[in-house]
Tab-separated table of C-alpha atoms in Angstrom:
chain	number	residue	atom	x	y	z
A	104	UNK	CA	16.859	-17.922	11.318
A	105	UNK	CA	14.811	-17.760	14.168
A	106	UNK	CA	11.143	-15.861	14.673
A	107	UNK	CA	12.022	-12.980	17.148
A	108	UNK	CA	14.832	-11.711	15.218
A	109	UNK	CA	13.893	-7.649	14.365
A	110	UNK	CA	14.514	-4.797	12.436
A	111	UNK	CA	14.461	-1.591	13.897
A	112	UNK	CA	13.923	1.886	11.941
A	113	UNK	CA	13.344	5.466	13.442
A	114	UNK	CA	13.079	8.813	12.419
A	115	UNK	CA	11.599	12.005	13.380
A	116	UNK	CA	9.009	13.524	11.147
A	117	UNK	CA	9.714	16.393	9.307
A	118	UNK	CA	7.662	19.405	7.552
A	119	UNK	CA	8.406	17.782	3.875
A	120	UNK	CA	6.642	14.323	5.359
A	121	UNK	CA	3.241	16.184	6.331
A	122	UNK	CA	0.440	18.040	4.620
A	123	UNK	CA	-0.243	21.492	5.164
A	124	UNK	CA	-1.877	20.941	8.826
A	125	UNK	CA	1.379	18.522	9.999
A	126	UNK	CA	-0.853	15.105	9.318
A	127	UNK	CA	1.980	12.992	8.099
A	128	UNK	CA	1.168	11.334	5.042
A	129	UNK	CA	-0.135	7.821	4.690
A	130	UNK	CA	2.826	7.278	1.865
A	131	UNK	CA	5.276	8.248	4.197
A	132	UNK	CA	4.512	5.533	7.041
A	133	UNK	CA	4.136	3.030	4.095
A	134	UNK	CA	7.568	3.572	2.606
A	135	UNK	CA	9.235	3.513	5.688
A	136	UNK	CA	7.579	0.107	6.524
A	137	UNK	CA	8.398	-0.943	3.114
A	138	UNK	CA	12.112	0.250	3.877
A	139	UNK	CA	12.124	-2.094	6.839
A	140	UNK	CA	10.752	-5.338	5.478
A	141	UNK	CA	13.376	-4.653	2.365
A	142	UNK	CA	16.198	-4.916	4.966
A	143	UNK	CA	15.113	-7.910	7.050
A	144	UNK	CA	13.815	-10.014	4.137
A	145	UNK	CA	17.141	-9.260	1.682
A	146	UNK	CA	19.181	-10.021	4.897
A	147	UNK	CA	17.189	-13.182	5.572
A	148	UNK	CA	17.254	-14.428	2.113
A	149	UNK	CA	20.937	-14.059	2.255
A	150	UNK	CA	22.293	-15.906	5.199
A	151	UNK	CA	22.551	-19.296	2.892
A	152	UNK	CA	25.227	-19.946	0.613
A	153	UNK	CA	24.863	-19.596	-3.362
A	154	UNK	CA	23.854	-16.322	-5.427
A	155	UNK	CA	23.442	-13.554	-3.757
A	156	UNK	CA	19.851	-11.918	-3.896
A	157	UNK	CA	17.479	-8.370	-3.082
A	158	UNK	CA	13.795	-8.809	-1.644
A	159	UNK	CA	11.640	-7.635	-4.138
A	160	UNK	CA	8.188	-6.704	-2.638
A	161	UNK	CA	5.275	-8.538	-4.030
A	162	UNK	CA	2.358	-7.398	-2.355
A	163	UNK	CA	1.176	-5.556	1.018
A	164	UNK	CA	-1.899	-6.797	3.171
A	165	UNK	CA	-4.592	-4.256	4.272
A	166	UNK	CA	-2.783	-1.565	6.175
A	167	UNK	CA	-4.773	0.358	8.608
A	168	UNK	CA	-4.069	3.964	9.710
A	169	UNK	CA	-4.931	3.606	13.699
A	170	UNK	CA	-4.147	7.465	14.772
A	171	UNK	CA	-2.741	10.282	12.913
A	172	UNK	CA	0.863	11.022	13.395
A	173	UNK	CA	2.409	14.571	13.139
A	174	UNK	CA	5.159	16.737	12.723
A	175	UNK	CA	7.704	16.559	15.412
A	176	UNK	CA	7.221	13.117	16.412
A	177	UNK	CA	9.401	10.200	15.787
A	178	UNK	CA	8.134	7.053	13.821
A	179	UNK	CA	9.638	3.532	15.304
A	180	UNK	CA	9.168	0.992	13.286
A	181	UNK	CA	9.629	-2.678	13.296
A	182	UNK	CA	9.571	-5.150	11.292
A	183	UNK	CA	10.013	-9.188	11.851
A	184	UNK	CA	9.852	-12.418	9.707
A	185	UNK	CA	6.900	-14.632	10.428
A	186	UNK	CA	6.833	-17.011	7.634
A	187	UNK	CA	8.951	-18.275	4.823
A	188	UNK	CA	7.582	-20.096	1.602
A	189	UNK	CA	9.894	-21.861	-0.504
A	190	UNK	CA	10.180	-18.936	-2.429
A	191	UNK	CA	8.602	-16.026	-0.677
A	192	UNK	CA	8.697	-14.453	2.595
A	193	UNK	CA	6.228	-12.698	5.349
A	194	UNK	CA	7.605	-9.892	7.235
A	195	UNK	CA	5.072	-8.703	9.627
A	196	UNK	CA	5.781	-4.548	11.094
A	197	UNK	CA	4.192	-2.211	13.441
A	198	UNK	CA	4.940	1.340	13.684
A	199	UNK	CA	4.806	3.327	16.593
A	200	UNK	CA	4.332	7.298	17.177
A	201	UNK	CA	6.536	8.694	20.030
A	202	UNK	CA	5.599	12.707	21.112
A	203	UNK	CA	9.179	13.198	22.240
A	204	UNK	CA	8.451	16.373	23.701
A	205	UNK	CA	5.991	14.350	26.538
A	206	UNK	CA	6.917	10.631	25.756
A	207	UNK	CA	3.310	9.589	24.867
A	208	UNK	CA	3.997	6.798	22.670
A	209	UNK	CA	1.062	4.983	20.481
A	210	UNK	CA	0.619	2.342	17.594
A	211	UNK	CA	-0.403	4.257	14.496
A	212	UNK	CA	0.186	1.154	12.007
A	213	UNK	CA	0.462	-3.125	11.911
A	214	UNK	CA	1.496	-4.443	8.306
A	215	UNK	CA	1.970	-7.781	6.590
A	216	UNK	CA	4.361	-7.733	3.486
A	217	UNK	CA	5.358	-10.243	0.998
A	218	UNK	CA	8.739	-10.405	-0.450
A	219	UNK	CA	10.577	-12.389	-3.416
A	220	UNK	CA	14.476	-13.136	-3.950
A	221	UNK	CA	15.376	-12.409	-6.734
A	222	UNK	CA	19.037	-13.380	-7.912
A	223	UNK	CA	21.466	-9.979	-8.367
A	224	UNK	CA	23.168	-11.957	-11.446
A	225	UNK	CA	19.892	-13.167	-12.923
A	226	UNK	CA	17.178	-10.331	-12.497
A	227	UNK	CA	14.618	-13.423	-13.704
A	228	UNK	CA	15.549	-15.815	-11.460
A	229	UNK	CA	13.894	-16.177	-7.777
A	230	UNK	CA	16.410	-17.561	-5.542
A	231	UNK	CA	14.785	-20.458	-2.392
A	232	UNK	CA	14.505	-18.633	1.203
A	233	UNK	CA	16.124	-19.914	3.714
A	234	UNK	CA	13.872	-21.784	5.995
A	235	UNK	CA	13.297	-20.158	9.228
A	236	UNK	CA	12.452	-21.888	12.957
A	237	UNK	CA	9.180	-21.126	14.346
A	238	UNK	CA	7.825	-21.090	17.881
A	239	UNK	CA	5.215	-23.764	17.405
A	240	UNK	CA	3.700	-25.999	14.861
A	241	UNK	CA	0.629	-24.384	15.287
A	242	UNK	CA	2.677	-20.984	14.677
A	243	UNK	CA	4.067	-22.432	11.028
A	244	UNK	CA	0.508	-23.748	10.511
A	245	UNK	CA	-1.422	-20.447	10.471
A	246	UNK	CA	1.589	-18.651	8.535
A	247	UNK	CA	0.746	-21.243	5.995
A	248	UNK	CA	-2.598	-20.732	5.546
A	249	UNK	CA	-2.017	-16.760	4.908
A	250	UNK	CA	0.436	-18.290	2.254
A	251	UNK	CA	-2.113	-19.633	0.844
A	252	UNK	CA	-4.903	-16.864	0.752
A	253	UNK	CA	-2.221	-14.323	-0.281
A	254	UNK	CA	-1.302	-16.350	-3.001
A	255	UNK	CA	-5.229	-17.160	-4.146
A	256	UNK	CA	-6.035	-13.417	-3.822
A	257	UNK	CA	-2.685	-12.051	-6.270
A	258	UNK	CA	-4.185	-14.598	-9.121
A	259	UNK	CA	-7.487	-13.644	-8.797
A	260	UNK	CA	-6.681	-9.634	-8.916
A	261	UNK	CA	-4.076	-10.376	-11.831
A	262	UNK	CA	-7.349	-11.077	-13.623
A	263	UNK	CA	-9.108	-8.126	-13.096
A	264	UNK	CA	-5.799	-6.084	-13.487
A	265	UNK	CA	-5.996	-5.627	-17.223
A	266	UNK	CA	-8.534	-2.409	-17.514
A	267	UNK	CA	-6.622	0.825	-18.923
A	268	UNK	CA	-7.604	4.135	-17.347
A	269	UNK	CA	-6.425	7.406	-19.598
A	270	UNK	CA	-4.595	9.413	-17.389
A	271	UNK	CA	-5.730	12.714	-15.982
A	272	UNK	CA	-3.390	15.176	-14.995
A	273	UNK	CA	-6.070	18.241	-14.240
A	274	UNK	CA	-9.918	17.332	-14.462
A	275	UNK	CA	-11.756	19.709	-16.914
A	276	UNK	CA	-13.749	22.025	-14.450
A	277	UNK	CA	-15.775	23.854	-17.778
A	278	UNK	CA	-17.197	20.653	-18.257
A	279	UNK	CA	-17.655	18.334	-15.020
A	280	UNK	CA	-19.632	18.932	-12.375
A	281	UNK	CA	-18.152	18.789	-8.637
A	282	UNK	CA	-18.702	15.587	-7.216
A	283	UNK	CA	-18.749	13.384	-9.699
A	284	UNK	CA	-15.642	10.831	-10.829
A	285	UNK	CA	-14.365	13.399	-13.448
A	286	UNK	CA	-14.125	16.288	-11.637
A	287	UNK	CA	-11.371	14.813	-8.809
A	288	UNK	CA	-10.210	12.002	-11.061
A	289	UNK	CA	-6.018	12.969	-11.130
A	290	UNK	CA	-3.491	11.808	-12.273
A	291	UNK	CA	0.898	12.244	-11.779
A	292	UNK	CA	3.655	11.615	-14.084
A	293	UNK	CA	7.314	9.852	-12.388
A	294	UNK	CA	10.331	9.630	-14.001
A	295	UNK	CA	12.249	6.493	-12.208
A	296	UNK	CA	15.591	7.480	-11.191
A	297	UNK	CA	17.971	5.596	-9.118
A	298	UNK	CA	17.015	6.804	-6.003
A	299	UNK	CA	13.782	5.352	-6.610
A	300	UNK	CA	15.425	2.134	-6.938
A	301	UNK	CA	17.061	-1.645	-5.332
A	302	UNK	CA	20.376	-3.121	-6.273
A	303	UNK	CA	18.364	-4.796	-9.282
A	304	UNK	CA	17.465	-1.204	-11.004
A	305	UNK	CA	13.274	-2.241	-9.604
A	306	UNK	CA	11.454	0.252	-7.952
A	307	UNK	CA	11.215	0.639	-4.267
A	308	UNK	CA	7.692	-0.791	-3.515
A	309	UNK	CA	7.585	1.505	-1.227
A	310	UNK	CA	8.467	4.696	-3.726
A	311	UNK	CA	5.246	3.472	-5.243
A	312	UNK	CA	3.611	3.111	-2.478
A	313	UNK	CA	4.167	6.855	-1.918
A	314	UNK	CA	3.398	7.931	-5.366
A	315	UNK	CA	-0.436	6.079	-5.228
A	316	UNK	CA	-1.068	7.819	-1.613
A	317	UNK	CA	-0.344	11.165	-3.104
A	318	UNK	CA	-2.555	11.228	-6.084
A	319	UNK	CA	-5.407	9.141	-4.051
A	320	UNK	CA	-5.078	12.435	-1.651
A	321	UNK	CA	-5.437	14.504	-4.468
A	322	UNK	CA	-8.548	12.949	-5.456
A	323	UNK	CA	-9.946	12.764	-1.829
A	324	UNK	CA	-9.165	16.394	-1.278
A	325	UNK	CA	-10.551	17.791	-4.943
A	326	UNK	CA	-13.613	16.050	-3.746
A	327	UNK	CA	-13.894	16.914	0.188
A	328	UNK	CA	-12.103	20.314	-0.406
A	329	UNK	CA	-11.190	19.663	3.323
A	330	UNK	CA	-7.969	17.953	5.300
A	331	UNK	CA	-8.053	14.534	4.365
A	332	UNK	CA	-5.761	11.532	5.852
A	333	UNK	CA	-5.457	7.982	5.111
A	334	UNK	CA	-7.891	5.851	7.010
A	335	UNK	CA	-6.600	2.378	5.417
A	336	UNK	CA	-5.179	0.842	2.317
A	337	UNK	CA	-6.637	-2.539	1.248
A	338	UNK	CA	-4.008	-4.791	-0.239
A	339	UNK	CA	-1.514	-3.964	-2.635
A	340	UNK	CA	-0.212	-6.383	-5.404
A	341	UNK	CA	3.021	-5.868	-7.588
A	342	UNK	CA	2.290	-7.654	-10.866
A	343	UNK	CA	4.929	-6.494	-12.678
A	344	UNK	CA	8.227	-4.740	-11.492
A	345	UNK	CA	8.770	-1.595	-12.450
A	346	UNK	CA	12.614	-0.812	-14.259
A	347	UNK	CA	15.104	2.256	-13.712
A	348	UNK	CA	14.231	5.003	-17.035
A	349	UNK	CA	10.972	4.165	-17.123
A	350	UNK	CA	7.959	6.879	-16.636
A	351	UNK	CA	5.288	5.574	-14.421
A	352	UNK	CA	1.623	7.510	-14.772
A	353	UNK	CA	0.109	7.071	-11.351
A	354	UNK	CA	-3.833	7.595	-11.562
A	355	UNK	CA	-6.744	7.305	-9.620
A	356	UNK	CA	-10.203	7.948	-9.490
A	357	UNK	CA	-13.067	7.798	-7.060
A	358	UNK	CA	-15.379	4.468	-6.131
A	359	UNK	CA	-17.368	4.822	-3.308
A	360	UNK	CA	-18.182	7.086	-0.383
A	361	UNK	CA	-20.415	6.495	2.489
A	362	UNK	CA	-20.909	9.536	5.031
A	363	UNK	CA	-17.433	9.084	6.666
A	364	UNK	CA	-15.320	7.752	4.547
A	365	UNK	CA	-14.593	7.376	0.410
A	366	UNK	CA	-12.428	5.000	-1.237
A	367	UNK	CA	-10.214	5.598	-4.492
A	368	UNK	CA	-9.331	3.158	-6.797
A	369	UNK	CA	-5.348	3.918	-7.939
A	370	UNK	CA	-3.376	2.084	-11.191
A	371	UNK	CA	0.436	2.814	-12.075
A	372	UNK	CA	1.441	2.025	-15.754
A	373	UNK	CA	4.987	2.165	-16.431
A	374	UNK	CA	6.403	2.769	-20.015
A	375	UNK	CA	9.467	1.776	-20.870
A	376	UNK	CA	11.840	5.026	-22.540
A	377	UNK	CA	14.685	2.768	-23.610
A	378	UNK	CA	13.219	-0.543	-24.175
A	379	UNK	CA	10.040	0.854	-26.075
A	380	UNK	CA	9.011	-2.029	-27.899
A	381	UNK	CA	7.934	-3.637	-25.066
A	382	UNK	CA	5.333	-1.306	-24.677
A	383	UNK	CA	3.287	0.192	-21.792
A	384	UNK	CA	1.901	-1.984	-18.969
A	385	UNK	CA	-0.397	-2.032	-15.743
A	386	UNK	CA	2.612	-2.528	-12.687
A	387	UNK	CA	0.067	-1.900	-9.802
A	388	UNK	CA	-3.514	-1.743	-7.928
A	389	UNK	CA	-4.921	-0.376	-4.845
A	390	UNK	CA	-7.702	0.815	-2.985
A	391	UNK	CA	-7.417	3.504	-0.710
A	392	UNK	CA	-9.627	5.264	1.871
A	393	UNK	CA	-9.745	8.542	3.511
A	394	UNK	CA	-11.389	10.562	5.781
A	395	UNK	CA	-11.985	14.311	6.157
A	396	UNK	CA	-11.287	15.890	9.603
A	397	UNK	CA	-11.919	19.604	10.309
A	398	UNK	CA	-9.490	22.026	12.309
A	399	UNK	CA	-9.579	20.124	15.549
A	400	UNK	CA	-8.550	16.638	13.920
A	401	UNK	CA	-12.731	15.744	14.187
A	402	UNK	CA	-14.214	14.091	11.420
A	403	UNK	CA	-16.268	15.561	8.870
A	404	UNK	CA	-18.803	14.277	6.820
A	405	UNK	CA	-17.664	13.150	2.794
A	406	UNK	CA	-20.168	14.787	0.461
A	407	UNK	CA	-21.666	12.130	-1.860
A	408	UNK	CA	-20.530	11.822	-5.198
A	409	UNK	CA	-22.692	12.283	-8.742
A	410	UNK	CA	-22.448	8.662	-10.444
A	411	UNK	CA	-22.493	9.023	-13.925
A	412	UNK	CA	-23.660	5.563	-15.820
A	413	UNK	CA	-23.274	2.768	-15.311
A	414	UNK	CA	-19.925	1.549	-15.211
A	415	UNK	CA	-19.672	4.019	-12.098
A	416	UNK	CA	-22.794	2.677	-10.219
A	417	UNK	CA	-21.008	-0.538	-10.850
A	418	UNK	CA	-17.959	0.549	-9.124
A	419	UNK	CA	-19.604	2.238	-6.740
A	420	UNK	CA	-21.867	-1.068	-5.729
A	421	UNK	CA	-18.755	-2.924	-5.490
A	422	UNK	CA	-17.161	-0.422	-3.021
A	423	UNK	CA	-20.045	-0.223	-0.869
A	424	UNK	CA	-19.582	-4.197	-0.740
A	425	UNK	CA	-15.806	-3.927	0.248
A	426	UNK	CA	-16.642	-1.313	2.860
A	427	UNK	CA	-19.209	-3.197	4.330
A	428	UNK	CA	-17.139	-6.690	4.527
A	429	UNK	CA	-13.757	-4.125	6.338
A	430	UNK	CA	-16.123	-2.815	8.803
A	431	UNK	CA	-17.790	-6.308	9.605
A	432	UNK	CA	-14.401	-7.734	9.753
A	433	UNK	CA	-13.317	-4.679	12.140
A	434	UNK	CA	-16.116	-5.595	14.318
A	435	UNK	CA	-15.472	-9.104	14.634
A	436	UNK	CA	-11.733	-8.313	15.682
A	437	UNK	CA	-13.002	-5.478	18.127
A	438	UNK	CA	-15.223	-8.256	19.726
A	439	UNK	CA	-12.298	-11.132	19.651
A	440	UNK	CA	-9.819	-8.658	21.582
A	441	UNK	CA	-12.576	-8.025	24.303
């Protein structure tokens, strides 16, 4: 297969895709994009002979929200391979926003995902990706090196992956104090159904994609008490797939919050109903940041948050140090592209 080769999505956003002001949500644009790098890398992996195979998604790269897009518009999106490992694959997607009613079109997203074959006889087994023709050496060269730092940055978050958060369906206003990590920490419960799932029984990655930007919302907006969007999503690995029947407790809590932004830390633990015995387990981590915008779409200042101890100020410290790193790095790439 050659680079070049696309897949093209579109649909038109309805009322059930948006909050209450028409923002569409952040979960929305990521399933769709997860929808088409599904389709191109499971059609990819499958144009060799042998066992046939479904592109499981193994992680997302930061994902920045460039505008808002709202209700009435229609989301293009498309998605293209750019690298293939021996056993992995890179499909790179952009998604565009297209005001029908004018034809004002604009980028709202970019995205890098990673996908895995794995064989439809042998759930277990990863199948080898085809290899695909690049451009230019130099093209193949810098594909490899994000190989590389992909692959470095899943083992060393596999590491930290292990801490258990109880879940919190409804913080316990009597007793917490707005602001602080309690009082928004939330929590929702998911039963996996097949709808929520590939040809292997897995869920979609981007089902729980969805699921994390919906309680990280709920946490940004118990905390703002404004309208809140997704600013960005830093990346996202899979460390474990997640199995039809199982019930997947999606939780997240507040880290850090400078004056225009706050980021919220969000795990998903799947339990197994049938196959209990193999207990509960940590399937996914992500940090996500919003903003708060008043009526007009303007931004609005986040309201700082109450640490409590010291395992917060930790947190918090470690935020600040991720936020300062995206917005040097935005910088930099604002500067290259002048």
């Amino acid at each position: 297969m050659e680079m070049g080769s696309k897949q093209q999505l579109s649909r038109i956003m309805r009322p059930d895709d948006a909050n209450i002001v028409g923002n569409v949500h952040g979960g929305t644009i990521l399933k769709m994009i997860e929808e088409a790098g599904c389709i191109i890398g499971t059609r990819h992996c499958n144009t060799q002979p042998g066992d046939r195979c479904a592109a499981q998604l193994a992680r997302v790269e930061r994902t920045d929200f460039l505008y808002p897009m709202f209700i009435g518009e229609v989301a293009h999106v498309s998605a293209e391979i750019t690298y293939a490992s021996k056993h992995s694959v890179e499909v790179q997607v952009h998604v565009m926003s297209e005001n029908i009613l004018t034809g004002a079109t604009k980028m709202t997203n970019r995205a890098a995902l990673w996908y895995v074959p794995f064989s439809l006889k042998n759930v277990d087994n990863v199948t080898e990706v085809p290899p695909i023709k690049y451009a230019s050496l130099e093209q193949e060269e810098e594909g490899k090196k994000r190989y590389e730092a992909q692959k470095m940055e899943r083992l060393e978050t596999k590491e930290r992956n292990g801490e258990l958060l109880m879940p919190v369906s409804a913080p316990d206003r009597t007793t917490k104090e707005p602001y602080t990590v309690g009082f928004s920490q939330s929590s929702l419960i998911h039963l996996v159904g097949p709808s929520d799932c590939t040809l292997h029984g897995f869920v979609h990655g981007g089902v729980t994609m969805k699921l994390m930007d919906e309680v990280a919302g709920i946490v940004a907006a118990r905390h703002c008490k404004t309208n809140i969007v997704t600013a960005s999503v830093d990346a996202i690995n899979f460390h474990r797939k997640i199995m039809k029947g199982c019930v997947v407790t999606v939780s997240g809590r507040a880290t850090f919050a400078s004056n225009k932004s706050m980021e919220i830390e969000v795990f998903v633990d799947a339990d197994p109903l049938i196959e209990a015995e193999k207990g509960k387990y940590r399937a996914v981590t992500a940090f996500f940041t919003y903003i708060s915008l008043d009526k007009q779409g303007k931004p609005l200042p986040i309201p700082s948050m109450k640490l409590e101890g010291d395992e917060e100020q930790r947190r918090f410290e470690d935020g600040k140090m991720r936020y300062l790193q995206n917005k040097a790095k935005r910088l930099a790439d604002k500067e290259r592209q002048q």
